[in-house]
C-alpha positions as a Python dict, from the first residue, in 0.01 Angstrom:
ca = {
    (1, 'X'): (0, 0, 0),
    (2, 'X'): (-337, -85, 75),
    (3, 'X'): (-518, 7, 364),
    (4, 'X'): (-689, -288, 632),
    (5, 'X'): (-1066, -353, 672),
    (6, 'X'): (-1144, -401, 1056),
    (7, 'X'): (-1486, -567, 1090),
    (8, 'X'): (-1578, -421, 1429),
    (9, 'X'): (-1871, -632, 1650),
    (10, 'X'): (-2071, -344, 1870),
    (11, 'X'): (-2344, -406, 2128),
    (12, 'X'): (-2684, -571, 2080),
    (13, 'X'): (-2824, -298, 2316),
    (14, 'X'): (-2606, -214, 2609),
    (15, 'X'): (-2340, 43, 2537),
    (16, 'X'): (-2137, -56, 2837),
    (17, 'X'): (-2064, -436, 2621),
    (18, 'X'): (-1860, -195, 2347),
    (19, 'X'): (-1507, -326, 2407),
    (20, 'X'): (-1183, -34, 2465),
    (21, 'X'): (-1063, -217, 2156),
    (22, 'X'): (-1372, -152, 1920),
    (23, 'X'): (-1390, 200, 2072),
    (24, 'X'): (-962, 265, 1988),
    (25, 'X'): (-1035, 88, 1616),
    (26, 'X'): (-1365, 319, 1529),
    (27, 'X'): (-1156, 633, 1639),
    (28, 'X'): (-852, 519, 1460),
    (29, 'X'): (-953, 427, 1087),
    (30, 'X'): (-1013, 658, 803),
    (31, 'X'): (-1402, 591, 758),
    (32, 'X'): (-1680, 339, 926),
    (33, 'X'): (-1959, 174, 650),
    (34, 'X'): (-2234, 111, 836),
    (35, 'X'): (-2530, -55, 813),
    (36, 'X'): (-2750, 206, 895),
    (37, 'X'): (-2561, 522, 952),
    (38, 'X'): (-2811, 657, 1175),
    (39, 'X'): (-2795, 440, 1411),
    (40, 'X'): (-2404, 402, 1375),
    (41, 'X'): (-2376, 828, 1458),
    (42, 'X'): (-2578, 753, 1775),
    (43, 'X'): (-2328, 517, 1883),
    (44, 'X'): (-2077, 747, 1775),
    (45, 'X'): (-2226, 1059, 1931),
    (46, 'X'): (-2217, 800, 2295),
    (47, 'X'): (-1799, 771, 2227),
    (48, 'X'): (-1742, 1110, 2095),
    (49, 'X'): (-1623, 1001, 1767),
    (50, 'X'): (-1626, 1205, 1469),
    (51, 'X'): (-1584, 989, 1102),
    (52, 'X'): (-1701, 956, 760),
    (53, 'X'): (-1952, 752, 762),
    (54, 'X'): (-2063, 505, 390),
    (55, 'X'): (-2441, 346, 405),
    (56, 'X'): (-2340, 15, 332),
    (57, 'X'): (-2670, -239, 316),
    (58, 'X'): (-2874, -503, 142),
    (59, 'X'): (-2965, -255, -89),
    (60, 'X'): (-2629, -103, -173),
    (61, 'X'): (-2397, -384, -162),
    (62, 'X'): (-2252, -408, -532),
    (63, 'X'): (-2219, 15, -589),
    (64, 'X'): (-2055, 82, -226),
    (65, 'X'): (-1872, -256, -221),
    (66, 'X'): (-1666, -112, -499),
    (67, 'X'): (-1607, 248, -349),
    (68, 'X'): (-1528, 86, -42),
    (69, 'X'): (-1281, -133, -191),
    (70, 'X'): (-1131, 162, -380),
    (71, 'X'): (-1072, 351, -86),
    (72, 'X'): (-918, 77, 62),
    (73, 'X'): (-680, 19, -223),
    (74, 'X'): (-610, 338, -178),
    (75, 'X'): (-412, 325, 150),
    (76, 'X'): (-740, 397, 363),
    (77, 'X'): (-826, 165, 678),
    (78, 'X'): (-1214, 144, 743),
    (79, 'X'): (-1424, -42, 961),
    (80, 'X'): (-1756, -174, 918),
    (81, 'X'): (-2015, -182, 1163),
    (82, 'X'): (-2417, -353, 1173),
    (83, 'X'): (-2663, -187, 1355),
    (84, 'X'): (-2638, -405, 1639),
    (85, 'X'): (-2372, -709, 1733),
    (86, 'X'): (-2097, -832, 1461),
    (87, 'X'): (-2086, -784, 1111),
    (88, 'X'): (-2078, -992, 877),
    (89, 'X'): (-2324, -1268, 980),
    (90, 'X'): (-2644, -1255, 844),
    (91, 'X'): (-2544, -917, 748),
    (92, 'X'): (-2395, -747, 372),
    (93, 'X'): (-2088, -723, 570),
    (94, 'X'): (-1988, -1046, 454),
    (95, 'X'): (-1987, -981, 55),
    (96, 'X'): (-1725, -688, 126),
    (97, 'X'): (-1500, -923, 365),
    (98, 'X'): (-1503, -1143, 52),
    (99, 'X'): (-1422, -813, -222),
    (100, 'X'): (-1132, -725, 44),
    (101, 'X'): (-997, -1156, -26),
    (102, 'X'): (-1021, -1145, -375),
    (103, 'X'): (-840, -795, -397),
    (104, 'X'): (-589, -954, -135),
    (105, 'X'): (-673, -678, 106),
    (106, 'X'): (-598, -762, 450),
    (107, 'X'): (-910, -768, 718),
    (108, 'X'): (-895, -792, 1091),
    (109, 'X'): (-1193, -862, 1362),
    (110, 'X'): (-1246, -641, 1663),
    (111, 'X'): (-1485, -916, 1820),
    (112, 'X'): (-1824, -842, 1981),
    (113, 'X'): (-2141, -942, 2126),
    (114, 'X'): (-2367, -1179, 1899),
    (115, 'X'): (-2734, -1187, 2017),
    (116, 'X'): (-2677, -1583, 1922),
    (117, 'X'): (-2406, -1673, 2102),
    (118, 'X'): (-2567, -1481, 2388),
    (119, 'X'): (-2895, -1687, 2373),
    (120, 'X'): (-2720, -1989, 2296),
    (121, 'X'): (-2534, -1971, 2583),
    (122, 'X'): (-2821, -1858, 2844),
    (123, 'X'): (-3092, -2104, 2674),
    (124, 'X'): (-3030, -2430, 2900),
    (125, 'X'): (-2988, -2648, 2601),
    (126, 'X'): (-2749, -2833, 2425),
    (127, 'X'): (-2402, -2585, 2360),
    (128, 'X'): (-2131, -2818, 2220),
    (129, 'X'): (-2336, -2830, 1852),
    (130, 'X'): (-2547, -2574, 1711),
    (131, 'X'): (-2670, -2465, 1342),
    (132, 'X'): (-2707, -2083, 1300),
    (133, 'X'): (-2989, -2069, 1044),
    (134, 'X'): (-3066, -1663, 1093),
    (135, 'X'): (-3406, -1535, 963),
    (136, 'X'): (-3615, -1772, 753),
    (137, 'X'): (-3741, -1676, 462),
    (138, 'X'): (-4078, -1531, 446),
    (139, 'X'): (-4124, -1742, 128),
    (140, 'X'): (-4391, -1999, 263),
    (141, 'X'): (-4277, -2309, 14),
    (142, 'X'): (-3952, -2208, 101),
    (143, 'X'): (-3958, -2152, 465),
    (144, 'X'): (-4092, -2547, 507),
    (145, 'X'): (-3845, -2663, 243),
    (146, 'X'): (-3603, -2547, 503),
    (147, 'X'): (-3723, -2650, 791),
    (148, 'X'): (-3787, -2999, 648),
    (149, 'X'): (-3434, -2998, 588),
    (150, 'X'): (-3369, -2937, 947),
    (151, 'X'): (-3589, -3219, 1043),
    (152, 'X'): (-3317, -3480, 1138),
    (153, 'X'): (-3095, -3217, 1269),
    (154, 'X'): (-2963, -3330, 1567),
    (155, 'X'): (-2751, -3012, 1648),
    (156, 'X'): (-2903, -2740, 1853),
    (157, 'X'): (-3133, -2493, 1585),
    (158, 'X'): (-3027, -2108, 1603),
    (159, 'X'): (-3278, -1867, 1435),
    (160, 'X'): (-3316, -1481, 1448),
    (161, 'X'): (-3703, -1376, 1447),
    (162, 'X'): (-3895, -1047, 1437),
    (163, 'X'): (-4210, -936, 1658),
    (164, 'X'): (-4490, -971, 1389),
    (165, 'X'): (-4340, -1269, 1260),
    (166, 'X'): (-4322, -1492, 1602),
    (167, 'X'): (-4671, -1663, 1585),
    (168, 'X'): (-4642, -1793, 1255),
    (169, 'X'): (-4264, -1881, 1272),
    (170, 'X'): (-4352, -2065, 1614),
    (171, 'X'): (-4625, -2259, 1478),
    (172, 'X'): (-4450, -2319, 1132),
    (173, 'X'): (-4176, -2476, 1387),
    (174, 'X'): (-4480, -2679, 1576),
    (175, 'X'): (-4600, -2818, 1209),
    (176, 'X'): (-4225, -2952, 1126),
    (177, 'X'): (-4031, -3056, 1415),
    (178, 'X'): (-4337, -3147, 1653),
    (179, 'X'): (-4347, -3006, 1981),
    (180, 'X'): (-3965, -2969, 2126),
    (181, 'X'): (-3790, -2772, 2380),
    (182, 'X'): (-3754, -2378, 2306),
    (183, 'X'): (-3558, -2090, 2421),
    (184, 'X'): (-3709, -1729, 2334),
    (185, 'X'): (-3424, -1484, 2451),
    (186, 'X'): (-3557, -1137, 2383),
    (187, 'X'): (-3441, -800, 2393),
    (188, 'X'): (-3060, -944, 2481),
    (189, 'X'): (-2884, -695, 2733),
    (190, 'X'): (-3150, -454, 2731),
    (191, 'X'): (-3386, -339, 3050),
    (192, 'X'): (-3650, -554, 2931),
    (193, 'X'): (-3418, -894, 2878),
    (194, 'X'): (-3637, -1179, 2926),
    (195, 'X'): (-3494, -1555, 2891),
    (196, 'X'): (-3802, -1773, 2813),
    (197, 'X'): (-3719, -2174, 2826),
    (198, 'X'): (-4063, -2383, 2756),
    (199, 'X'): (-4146, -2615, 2487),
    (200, 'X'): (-4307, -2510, 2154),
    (201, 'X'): (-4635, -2536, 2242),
    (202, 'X'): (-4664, -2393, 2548),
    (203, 'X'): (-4482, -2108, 2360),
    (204, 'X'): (-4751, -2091, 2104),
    (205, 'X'): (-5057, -2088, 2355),
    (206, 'X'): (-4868, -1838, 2530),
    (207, 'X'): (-4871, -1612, 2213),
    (208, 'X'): (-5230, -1641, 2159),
    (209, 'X'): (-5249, -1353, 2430),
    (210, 'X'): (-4946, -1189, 2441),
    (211, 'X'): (-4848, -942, 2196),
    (212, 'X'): (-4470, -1037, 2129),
    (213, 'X'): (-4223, -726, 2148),
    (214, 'X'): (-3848, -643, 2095),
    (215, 'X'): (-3656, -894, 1874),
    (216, 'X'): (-3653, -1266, 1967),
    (217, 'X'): (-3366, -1536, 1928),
    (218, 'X'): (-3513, -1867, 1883),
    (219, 'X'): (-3299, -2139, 2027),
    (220, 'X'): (-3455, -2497, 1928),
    (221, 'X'): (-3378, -2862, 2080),
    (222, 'X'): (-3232, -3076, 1821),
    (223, 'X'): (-3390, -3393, 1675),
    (224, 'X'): (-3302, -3734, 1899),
    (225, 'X'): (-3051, -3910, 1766),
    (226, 'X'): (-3159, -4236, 1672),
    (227, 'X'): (-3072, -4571, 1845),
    (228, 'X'): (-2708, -4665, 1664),
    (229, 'X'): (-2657, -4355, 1535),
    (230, 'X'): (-2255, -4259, 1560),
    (231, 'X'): (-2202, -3975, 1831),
    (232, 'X'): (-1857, -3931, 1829),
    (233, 'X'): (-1601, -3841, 1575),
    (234, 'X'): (-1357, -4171, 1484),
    (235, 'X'): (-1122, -3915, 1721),
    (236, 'X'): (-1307, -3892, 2014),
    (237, 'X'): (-1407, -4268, 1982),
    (238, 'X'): (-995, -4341, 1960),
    (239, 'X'): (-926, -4160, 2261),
    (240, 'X'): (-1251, -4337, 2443),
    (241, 'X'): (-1024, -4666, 2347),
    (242, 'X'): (-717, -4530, 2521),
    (243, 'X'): (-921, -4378, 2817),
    (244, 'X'): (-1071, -4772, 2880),
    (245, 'X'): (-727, -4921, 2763),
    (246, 'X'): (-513, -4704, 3055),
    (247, 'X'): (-795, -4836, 3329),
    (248, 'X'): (-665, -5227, 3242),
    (249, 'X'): (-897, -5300, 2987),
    (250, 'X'): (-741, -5524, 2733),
    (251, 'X'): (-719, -5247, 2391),
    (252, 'X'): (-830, -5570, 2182),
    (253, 'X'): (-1160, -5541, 2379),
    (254, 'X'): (-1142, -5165, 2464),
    (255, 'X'): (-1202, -5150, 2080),
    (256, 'X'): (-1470, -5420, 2071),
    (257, 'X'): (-1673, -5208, 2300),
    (258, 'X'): (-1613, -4863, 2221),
    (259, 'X'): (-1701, -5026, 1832),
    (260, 'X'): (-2053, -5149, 1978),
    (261, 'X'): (-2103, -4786, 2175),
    (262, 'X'): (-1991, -4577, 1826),
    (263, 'X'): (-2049, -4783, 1518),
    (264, 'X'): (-1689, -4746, 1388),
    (265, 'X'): (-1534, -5054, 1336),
    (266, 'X'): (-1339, -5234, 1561),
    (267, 'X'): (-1010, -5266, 1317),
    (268, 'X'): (-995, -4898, 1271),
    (269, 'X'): (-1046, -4837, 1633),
    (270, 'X'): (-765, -5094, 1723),
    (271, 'X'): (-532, -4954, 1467),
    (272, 'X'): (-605, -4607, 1535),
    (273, 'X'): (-548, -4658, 1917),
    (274, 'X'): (-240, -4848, 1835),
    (275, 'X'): (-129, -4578, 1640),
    (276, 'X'): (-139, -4283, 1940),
    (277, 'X'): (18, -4520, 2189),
}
């Protein structure tokens, strides 16, 4: 019988964020593939646990993929582990989740912190819709044929940026989206966490001077949704219908004006209210 595949989240920086659960798993499974497997003993070394460790990266992927897998069909369990947060996004971790589905072995998730999530949720802007984008390619044709891309985006814009690279992604942002509200969140749960929320410019005229350190997440305003653009699913505009309808509006003209406030159409409105009643 084959073995399980736990993909295990660990902290972004502060040890105390590693769950009971993620400690249990690590000491529990037959091996760990980590990203970097010096960093992974350090965490190790803070939990006093002792386990084979594969170096399992970018580099790596297709030759220890396949000895992973093979100890897995083997009746081994294994976790893998990034250097920092969960596995498996923007990470190599996600090409051996999908060898594990196509060799029907079974995986489980030991969740963790994610340095997005974590800025998302501190940066003051828009939470209910966001687009995870990661690091943009260095590629300069390609870089603005993704942000240009992005342009109409009205969902809240996730990226992951390095040090050396923050002046020219900021202005690269300032070139494409014009000058929009900005979250830097650096150095996430570490002594020197700093939560920046300004606007793109002010971020790049700050950067002239300052010397940017530690890793940055990049949380960006979406575009404005034009004037008639649809906002709600044909759900949430149904249920806006039934909300109006239960206060004594008429549903015939509950629809009419949810219709004008939406740009579904009144019918499907009516019969889709009709329907849930």
């Amino acid at each position: 019988m084959a073995g399980i595949l736990y993909v295990v989240g660990t902290p972004i920086g502060n040890l105390e964020d590693m769950s009971v659960r993620a400690v249990r798993t690590l000491q529990e499974v037959d091996f760990i593939a980590a990203e970097d497997t010096r960093v992974t003993l350090k965490l190790l070394n803070h939990f006093s646990i002792k386990k084979p460790m594969i170096s399992y990266h970018d580099h790596n992927i297709r030759e220890k993929g396949e000895a992973i897998i093979a100890k897995l069909l083997a009746g081994e369990n294994g976790a893998i582990v990034t250097d920092a947060g969960m596995p498996c996004i923007s990470d190599p971790g996600e090409d051996l989740v999908r060898l594990c589905a196509q060799n029907d072995i079974i995986t489980r998730v030991v969740p963790g912190p994610s340095a997005a999530i974590s800025a998302l949720a501190l940066s003051g802007l828009n939470t209910s819709k966001f687009v995870f984008e990661g690091f943009l390619t260095t590629n300069k044709s390609g870089r603005y044929e993704n942000l240009e891309a992005l342009k109409t985006e009205t969902r809240t814009l996730i990226f992951y940026e390095a040090p050396h690279k923050l002046r020219d992604t900021l202005n690269d942002l300032y070139k494409v989206f014009g000058d929009r509200k900005i979250t830097l969140a650096r150095e996430l749960t570490k002594i020197h966490e700093e939560i920046e929320r300004t606007t793109l410019s002010e971020a790049i005229s700050e950067y002239q001077e300052r010397i940017p350190k530690g890793e940055y997440v990049l949380i960006l305003e979406g575009a404005e949704q034009e004037a008639g653009e649809v906002k709600f699913t044909i759900e949430q505009a149904i249920e806006l219908v039934l909300t109006l309808s239960a206060k004594g509006t008429p549903l015939s003209m509950a629809a009419k004006d949810v219709a004008r406030q939406t740009g579904y159409k009144k019918g499907d409105l009516y019969k889709g209210a009709i329907e849930q009643q």
